[in-house]
mmCIF file with all atom_site columns, C-alpha atoms in Angstrom:
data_model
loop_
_atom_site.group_PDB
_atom_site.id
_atom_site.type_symbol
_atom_site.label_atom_id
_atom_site.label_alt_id
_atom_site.label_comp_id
_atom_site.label_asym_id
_atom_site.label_entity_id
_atom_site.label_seq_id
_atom_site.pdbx_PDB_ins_code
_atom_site.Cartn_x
_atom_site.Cartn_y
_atom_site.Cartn_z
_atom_site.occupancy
_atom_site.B_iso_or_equiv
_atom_site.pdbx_formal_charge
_atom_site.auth_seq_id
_atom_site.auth_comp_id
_atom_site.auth_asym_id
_atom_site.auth_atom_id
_atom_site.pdbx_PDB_model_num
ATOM 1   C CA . UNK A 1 1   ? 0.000   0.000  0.000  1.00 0.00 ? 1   UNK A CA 1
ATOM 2   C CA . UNK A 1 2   ? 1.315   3.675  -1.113 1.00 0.00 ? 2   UNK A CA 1
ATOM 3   C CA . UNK A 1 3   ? 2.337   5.843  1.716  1.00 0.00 ? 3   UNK A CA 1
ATOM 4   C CA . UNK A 1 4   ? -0.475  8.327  -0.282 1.00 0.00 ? 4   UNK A CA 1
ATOM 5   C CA . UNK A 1 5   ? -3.093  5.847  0.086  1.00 0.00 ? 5   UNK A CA 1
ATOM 6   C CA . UNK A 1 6   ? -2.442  4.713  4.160  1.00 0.00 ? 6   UNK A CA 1
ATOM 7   C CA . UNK A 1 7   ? -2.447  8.723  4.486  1.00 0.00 ? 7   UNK A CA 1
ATOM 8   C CA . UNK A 1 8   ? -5.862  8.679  2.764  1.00 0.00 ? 8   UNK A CA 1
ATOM 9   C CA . UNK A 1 9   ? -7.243  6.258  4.711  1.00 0.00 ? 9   UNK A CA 1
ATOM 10  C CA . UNK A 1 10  ? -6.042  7.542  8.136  1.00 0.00 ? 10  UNK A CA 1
ATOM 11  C CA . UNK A 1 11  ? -7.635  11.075 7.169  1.00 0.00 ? 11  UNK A CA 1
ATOM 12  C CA . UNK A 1 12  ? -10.808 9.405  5.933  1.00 0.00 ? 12  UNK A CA 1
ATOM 13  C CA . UNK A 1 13  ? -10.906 7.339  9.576  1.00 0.00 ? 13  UNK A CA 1
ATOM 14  C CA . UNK A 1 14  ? -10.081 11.013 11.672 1.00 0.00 ? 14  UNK A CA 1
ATOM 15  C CA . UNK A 1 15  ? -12.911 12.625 10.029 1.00 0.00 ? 15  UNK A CA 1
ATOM 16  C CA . UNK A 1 16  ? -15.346 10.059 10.483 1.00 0.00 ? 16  UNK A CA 1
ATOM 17  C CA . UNK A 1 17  ? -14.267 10.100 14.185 1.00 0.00 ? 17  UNK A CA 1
ATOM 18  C CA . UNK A 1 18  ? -14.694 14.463 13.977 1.00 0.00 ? 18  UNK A CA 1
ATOM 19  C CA . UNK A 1 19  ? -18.032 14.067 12.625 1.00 0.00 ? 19  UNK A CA 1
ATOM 20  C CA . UNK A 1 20  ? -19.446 11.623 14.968 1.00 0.00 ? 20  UNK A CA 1
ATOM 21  C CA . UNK A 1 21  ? -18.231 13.389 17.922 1.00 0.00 ? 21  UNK A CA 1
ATOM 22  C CA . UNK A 1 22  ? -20.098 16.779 16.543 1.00 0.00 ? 22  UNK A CA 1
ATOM 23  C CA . UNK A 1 23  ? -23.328 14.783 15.639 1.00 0.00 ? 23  UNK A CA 1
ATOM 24  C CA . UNK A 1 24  ? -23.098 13.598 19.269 1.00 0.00 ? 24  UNK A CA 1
ATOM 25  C CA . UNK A 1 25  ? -22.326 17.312 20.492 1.00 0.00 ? 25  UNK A CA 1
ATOM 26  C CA . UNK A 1 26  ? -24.956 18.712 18.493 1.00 0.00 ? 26  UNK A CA 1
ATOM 27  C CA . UNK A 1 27  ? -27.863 16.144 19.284 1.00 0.00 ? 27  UNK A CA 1
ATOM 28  C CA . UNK A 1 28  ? -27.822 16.916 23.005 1.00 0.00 ? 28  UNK A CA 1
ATOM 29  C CA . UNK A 1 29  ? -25.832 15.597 26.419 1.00 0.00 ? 29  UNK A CA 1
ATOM 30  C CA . UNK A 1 30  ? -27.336 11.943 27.281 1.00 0.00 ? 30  UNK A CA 1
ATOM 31  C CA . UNK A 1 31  ? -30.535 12.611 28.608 1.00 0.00 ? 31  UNK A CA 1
ATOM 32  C CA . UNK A 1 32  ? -33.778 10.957 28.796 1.00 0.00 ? 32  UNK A CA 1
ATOM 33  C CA . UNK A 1 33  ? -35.542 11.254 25.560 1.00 0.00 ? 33  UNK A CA 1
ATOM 34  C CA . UNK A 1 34  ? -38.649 12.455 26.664 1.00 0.00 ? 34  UNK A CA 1
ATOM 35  C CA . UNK A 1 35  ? -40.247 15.057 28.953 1.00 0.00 ? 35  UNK A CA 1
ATOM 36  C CA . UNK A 1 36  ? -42.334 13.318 31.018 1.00 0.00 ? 36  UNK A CA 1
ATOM 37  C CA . UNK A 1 37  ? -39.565 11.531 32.079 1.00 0.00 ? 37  UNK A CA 1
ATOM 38  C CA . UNK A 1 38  ? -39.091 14.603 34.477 1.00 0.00 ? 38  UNK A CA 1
ATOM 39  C CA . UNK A 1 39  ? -40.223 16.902 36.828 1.00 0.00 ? 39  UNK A CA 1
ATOM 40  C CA . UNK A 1 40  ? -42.160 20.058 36.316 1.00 0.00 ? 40  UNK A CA 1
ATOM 41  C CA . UNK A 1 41  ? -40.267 23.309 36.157 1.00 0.00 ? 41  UNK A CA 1
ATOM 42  C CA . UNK A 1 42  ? -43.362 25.282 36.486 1.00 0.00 ? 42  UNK A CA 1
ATOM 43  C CA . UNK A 1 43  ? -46.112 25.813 33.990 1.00 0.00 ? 43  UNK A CA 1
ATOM 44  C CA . UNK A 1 44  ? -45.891 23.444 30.479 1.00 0.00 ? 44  UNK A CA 1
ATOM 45  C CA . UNK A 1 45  ? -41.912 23.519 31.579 1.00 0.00 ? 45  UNK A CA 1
ATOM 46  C CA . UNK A 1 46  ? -40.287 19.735 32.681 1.00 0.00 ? 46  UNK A CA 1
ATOM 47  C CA . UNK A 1 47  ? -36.778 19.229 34.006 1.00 0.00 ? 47  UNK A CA 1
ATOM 48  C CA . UNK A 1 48  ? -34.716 16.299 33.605 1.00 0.00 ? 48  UNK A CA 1
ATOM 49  C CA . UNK A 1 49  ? -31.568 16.066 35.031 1.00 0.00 ? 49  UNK A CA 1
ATOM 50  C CA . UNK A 1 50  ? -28.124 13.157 35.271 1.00 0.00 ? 50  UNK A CA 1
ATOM 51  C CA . UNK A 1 51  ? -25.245 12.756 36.008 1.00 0.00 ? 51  UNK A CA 1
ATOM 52  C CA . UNK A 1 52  ? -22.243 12.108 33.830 1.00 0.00 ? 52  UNK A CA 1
ATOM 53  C CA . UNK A 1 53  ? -20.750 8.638  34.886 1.00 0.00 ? 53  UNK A CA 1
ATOM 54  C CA . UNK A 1 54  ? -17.011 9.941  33.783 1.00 0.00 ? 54  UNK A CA 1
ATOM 55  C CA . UNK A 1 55  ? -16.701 13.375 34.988 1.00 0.00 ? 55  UNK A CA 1
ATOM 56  C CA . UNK A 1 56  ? -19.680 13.500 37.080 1.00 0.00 ? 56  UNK A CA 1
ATOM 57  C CA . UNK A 1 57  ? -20.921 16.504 35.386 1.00 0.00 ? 57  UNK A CA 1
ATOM 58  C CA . UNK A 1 58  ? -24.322 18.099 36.232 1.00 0.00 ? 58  UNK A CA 1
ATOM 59  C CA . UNK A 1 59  ? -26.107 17.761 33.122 1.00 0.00 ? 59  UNK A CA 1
ATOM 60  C CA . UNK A 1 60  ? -29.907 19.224 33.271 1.00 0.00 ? 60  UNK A CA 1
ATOM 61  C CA . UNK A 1 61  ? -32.855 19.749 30.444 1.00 0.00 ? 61  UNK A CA 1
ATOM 62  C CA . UNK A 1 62  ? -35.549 21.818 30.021 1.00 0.00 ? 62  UNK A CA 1
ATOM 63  C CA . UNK A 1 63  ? -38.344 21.299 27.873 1.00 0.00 ? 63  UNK A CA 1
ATOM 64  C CA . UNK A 1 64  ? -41.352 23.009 26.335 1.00 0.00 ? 64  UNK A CA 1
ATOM 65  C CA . UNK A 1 65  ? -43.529 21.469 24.275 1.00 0.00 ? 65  UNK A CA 1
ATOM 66  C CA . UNK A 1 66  ? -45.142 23.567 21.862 1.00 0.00 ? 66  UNK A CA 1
ATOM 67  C CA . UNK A 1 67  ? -49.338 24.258 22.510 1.00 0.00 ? 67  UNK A CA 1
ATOM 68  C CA . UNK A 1 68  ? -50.261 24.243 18.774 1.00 0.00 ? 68  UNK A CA 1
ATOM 69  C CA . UNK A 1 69  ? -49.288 20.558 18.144 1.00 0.00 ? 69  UNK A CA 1
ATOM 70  C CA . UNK A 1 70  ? -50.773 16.835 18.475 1.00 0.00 ? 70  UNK A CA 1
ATOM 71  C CA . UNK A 1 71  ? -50.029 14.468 20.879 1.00 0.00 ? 71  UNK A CA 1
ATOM 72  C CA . UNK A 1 72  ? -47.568 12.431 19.181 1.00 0.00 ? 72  UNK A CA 1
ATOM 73  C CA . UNK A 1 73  ? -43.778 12.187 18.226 1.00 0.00 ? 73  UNK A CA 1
ATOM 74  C CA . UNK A 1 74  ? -43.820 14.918 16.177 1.00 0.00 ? 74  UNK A CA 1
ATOM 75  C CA . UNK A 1 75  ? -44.679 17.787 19.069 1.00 0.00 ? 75  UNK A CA 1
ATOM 76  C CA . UNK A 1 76  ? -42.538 20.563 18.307 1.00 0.00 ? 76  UNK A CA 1
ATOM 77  C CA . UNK A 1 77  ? -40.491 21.874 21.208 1.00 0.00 ? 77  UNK A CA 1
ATOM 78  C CA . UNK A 1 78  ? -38.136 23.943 23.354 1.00 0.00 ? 78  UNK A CA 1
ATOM 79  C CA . UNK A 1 79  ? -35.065 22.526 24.577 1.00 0.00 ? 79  UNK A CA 1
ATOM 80  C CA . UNK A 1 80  ? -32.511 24.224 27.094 1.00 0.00 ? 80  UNK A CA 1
ATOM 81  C CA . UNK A 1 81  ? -29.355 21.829 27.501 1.00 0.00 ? 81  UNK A CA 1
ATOM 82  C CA . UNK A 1 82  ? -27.381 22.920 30.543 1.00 0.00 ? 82  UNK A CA 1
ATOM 83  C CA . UNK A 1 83  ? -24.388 21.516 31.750 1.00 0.00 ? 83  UNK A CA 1
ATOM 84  C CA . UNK A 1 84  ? -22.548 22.245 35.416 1.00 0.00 ? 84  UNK A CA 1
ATOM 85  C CA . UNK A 1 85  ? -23.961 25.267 35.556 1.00 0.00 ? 85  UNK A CA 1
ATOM 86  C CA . UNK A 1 86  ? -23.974 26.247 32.158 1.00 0.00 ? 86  UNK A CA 1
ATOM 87  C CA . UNK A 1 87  ? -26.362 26.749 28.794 1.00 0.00 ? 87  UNK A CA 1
ATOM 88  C CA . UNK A 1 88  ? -24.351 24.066 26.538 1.00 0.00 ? 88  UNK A CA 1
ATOM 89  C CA . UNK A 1 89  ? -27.535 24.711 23.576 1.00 0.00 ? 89  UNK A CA 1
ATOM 90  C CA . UNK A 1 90  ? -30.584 26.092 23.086 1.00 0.00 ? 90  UNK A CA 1
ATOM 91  C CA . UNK A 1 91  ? -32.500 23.907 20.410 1.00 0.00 ? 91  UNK A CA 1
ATOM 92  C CA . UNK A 1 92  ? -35.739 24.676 18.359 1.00 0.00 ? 92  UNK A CA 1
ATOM 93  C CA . UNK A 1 93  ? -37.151 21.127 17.548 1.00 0.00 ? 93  UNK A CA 1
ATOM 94  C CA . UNK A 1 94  ? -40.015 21.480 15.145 1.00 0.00 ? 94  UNK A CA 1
ATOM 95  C CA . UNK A 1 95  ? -40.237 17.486 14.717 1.00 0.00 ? 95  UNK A CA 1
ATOM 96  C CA . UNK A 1 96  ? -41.501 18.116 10.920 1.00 0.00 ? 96  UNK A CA 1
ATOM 97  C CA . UNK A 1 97  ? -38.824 18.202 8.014  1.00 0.00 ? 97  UNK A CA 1
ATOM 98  C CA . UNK A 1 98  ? -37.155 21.147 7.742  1.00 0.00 ? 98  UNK A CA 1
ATOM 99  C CA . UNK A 1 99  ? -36.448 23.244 4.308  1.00 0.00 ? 99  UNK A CA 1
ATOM 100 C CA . UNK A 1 100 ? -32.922 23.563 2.843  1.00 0.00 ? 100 UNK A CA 1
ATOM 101 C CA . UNK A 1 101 ? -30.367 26.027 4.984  1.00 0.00 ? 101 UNK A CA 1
ATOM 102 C CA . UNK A 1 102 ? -30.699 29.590 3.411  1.00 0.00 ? 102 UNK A CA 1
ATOM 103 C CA . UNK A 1 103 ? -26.897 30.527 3.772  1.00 0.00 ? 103 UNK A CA 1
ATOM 104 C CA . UNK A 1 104 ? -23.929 29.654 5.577  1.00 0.00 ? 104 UNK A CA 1
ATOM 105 C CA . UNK A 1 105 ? -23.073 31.296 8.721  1.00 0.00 ? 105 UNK A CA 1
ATOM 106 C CA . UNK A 1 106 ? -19.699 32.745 9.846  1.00 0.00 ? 106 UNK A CA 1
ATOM 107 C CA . UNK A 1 107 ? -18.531 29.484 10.090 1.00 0.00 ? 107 UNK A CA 1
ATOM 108 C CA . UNK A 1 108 ? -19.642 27.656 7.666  1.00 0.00 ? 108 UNK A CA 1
ATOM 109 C CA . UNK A 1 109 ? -22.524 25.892 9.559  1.00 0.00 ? 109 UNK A CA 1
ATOM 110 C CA . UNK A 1 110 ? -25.672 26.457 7.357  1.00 0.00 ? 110 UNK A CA 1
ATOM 111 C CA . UNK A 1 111 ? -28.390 28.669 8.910  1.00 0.00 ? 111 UNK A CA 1
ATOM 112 C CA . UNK A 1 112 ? -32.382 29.382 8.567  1.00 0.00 ? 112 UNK A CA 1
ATOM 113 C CA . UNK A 1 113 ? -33.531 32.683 8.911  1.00 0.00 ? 113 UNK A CA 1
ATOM 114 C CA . UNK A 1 114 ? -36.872 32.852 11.377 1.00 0.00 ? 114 UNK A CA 1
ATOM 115 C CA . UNK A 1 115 ? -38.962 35.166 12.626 1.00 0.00 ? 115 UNK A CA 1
ATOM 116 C CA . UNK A 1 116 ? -39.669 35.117 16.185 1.00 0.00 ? 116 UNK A CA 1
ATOM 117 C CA . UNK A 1 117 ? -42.510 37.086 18.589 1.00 0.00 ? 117 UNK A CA 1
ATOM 118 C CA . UNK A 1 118 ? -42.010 37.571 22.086 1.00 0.00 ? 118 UNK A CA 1
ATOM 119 C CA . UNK A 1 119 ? -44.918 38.823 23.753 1.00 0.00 ? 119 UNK A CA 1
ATOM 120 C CA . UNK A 1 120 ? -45.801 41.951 21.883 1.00 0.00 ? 120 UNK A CA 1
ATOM 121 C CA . UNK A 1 121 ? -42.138 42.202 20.045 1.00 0.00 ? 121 UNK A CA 1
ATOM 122 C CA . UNK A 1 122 ? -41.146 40.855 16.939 1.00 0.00 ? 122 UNK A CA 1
ATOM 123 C CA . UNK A 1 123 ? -37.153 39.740 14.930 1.00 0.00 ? 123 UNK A CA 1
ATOM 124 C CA . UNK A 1 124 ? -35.811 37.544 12.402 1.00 0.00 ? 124 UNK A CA 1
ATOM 125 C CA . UNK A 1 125 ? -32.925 35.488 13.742 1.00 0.00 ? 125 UNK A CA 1
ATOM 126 C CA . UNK A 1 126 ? -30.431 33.046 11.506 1.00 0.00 ? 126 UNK A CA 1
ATOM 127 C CA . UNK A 1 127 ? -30.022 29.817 13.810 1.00 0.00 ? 127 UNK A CA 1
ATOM 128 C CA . UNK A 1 128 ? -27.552 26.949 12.949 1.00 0.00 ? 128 UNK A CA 1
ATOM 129 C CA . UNK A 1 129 ? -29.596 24.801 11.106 1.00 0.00 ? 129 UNK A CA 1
ATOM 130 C CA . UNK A 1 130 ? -28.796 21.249 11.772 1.00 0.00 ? 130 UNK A CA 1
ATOM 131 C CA . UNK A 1 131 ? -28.977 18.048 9.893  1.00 0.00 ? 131 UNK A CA 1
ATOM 132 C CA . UNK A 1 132 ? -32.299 19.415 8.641  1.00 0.00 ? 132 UNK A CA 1
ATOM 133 C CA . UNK A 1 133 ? -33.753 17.706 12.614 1.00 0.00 ? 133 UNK A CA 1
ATOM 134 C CA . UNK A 1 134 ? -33.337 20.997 14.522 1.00 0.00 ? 134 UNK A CA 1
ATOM 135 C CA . UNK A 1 135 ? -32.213 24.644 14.782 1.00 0.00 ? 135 UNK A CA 1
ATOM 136 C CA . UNK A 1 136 ? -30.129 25.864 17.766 1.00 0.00 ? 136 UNK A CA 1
ATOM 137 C CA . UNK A 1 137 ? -31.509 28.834 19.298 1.00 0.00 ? 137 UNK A CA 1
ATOM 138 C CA . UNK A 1 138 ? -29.099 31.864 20.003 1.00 0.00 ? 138 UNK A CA 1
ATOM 139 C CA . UNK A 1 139 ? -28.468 32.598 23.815 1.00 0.00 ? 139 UNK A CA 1
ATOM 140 C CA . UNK A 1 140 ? -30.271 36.236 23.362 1.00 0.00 ? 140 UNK A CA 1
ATOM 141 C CA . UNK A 1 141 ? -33.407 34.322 21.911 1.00 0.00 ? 141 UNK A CA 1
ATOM 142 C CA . UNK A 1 142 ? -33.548 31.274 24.849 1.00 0.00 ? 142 UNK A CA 1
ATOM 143 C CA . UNK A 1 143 ? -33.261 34.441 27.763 1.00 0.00 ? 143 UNK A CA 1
ATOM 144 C CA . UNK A 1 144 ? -36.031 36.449 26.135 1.00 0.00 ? 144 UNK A CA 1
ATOM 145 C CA . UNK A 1 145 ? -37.971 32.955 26.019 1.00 0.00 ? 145 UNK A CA 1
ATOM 146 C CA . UNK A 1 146 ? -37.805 32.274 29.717 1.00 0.00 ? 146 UNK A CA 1
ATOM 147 C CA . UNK A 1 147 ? -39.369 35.458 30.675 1.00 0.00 ? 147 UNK A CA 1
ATOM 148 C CA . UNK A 1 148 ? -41.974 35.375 28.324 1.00 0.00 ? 148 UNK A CA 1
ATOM 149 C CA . UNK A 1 149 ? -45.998 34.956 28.201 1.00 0.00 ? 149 UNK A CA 1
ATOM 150 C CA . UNK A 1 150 ? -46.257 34.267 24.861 1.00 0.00 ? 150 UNK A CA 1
ATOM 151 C CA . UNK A 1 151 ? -42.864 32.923 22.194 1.00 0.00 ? 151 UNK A CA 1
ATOM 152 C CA . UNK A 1 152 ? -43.753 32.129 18.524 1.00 0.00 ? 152 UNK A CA 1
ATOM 153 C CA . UNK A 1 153 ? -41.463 30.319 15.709 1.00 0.00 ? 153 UNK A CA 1
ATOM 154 C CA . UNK A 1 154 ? -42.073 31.114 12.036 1.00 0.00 ? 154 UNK A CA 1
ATOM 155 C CA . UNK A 1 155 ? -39.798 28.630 9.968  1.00 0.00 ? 155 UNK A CA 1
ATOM 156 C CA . UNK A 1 156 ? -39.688 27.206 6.719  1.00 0.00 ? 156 UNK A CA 1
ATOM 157 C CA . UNK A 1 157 ? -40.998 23.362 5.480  1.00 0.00 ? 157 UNK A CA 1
ATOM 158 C CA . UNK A 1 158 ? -40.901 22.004 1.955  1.00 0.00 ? 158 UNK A CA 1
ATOM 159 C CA . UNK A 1 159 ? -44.459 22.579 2.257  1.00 0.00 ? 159 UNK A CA 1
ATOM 160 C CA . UNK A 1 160 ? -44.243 25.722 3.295  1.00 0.00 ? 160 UNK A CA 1
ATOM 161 C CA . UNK A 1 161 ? -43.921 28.230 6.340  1.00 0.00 ? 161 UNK A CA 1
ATOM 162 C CA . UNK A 1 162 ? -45.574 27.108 9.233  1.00 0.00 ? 162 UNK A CA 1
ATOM 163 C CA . UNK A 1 163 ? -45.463 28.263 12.981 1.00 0.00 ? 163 UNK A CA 1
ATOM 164 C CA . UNK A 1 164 ? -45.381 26.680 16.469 1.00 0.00 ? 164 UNK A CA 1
ATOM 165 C CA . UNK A 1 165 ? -46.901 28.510 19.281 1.00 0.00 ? 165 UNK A CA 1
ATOM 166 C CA . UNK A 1 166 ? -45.538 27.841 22.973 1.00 0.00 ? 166 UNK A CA 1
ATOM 167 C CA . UNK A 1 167 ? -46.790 29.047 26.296 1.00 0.00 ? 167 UNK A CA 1
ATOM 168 C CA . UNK A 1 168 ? -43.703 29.757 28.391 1.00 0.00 ? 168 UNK A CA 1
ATOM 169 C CA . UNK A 1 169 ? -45.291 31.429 31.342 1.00 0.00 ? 169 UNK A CA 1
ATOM 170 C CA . UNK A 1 170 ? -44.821 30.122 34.901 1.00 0.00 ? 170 UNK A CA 1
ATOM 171 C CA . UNK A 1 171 ? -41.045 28.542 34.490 1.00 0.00 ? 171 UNK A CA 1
ATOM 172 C CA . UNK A 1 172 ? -39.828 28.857 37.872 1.00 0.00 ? 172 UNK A CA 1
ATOM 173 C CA . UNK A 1 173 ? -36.922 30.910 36.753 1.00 0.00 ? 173 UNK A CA 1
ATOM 174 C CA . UNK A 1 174 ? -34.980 30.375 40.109 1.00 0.00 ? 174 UNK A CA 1
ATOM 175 C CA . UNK A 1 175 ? -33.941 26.314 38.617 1.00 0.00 ? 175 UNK A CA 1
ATOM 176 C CA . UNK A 1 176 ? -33.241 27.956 35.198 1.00 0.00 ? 176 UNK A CA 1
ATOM 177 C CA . UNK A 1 177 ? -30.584 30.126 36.535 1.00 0.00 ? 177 UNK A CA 1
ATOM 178 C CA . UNK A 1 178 ? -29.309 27.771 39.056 1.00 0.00 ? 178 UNK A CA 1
ATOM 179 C CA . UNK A 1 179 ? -28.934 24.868 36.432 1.00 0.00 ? 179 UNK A CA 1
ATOM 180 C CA . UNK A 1 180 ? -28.142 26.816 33.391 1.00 0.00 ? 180 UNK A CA 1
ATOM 181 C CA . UNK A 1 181 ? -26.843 30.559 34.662 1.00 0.00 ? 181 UNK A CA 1
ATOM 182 C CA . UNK A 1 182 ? -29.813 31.995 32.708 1.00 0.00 ? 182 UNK A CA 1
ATOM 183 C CA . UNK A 1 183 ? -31.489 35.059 33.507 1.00 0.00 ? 183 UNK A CA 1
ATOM 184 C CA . UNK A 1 184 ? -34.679 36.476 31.968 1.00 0.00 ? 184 UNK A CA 1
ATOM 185 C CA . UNK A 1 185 ? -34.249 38.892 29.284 1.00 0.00 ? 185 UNK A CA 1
ATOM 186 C CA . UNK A 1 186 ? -36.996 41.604 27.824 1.00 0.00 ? 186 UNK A CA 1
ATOM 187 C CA . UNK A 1 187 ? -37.092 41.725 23.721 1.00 0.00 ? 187 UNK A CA 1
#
């Protein structure tokens, strides 16, 4: 075998490795899979929360599921992923196939544009659009959530812009900043 091929291969191997290890990153810390395998955080909010086995870090999730959706699989949602202390991500799951990426971003990560309400206020945002499952939310967009009454999601399908509606009222905003160092922010 050519030195050129063997160095072919070994890249090849180290970027399968890479991208596994950011799918993994980007899905989510190992948590239970569904809300109602927690607690409630106040209002429509559930916590979840583990331990890592390794480092013994404090991971916790929050979840909102979104009011304008069946009860099924395919219930959009809220995630918060926090980890010792920390927001790790912020994820928009719509649970319905996603449109193509509109651009990249900065980095080269592609991105959806989406217009958001908050209460009374409105703003387009360009979240990291990923694997066409999700979109990760912007810090500035998950503290104007917490503090909300009202938080809507326009986004794009291949059918066609649709919304999902969530009630984030009564999240008892104490755990939130405890578990994730999150503070409410106005729009």
């Amino acid at each position: 075998m050519s030195a050129q091929n063997r160095w072919s291969r070994l890249f090849l191997g180290l970027a399968v490795v890479c991208g596994s290890f950011t799918l993994w990153a980007q899905e989510g810390p190992d948590m239970p899979d569904r809300p109602g395998n927690g607690v409630s955080a106040g209002g429509k909010w559930t916590e979840s929360s583990s331990e890592d086995r390794m480092t013994a870090a404090k991971r916790v999730r929050f979840d909102l599921v979104a009011d304008n959706t069946g009860d099924g699989d395919d219930q959009a949602r809220v995630i918060l992923f926090c980890t010792d202390g920390r927001l790790k991500l912020a994820d928009f799951r719509p649970n319905v196939r996603l449109s193509r990426p509109d651009w990249p971003g900065f980095w080269g990560q592609p991105q959806m544009r989406v217009r958001v309400r908050v209460d009374d206020a409105h703003s387009d945002h360009n979240w990291n659009w990923v694997h066409g499952h999700f979109l990760s939310m912007d810090k500035g967009t998950a503290r104007e959530l917490i503090g909300a009454h009202l938080f809507r999601v326009e986004f794009r399908t291949p059918d066609g812009p649709r919304i999902a509606e969530f009630s984030p009222a009564g999240l008892d905003l104490r755990r939130v900043r405890d578990a994730c160092d999150l503070t409410p922010k106005r729009p």
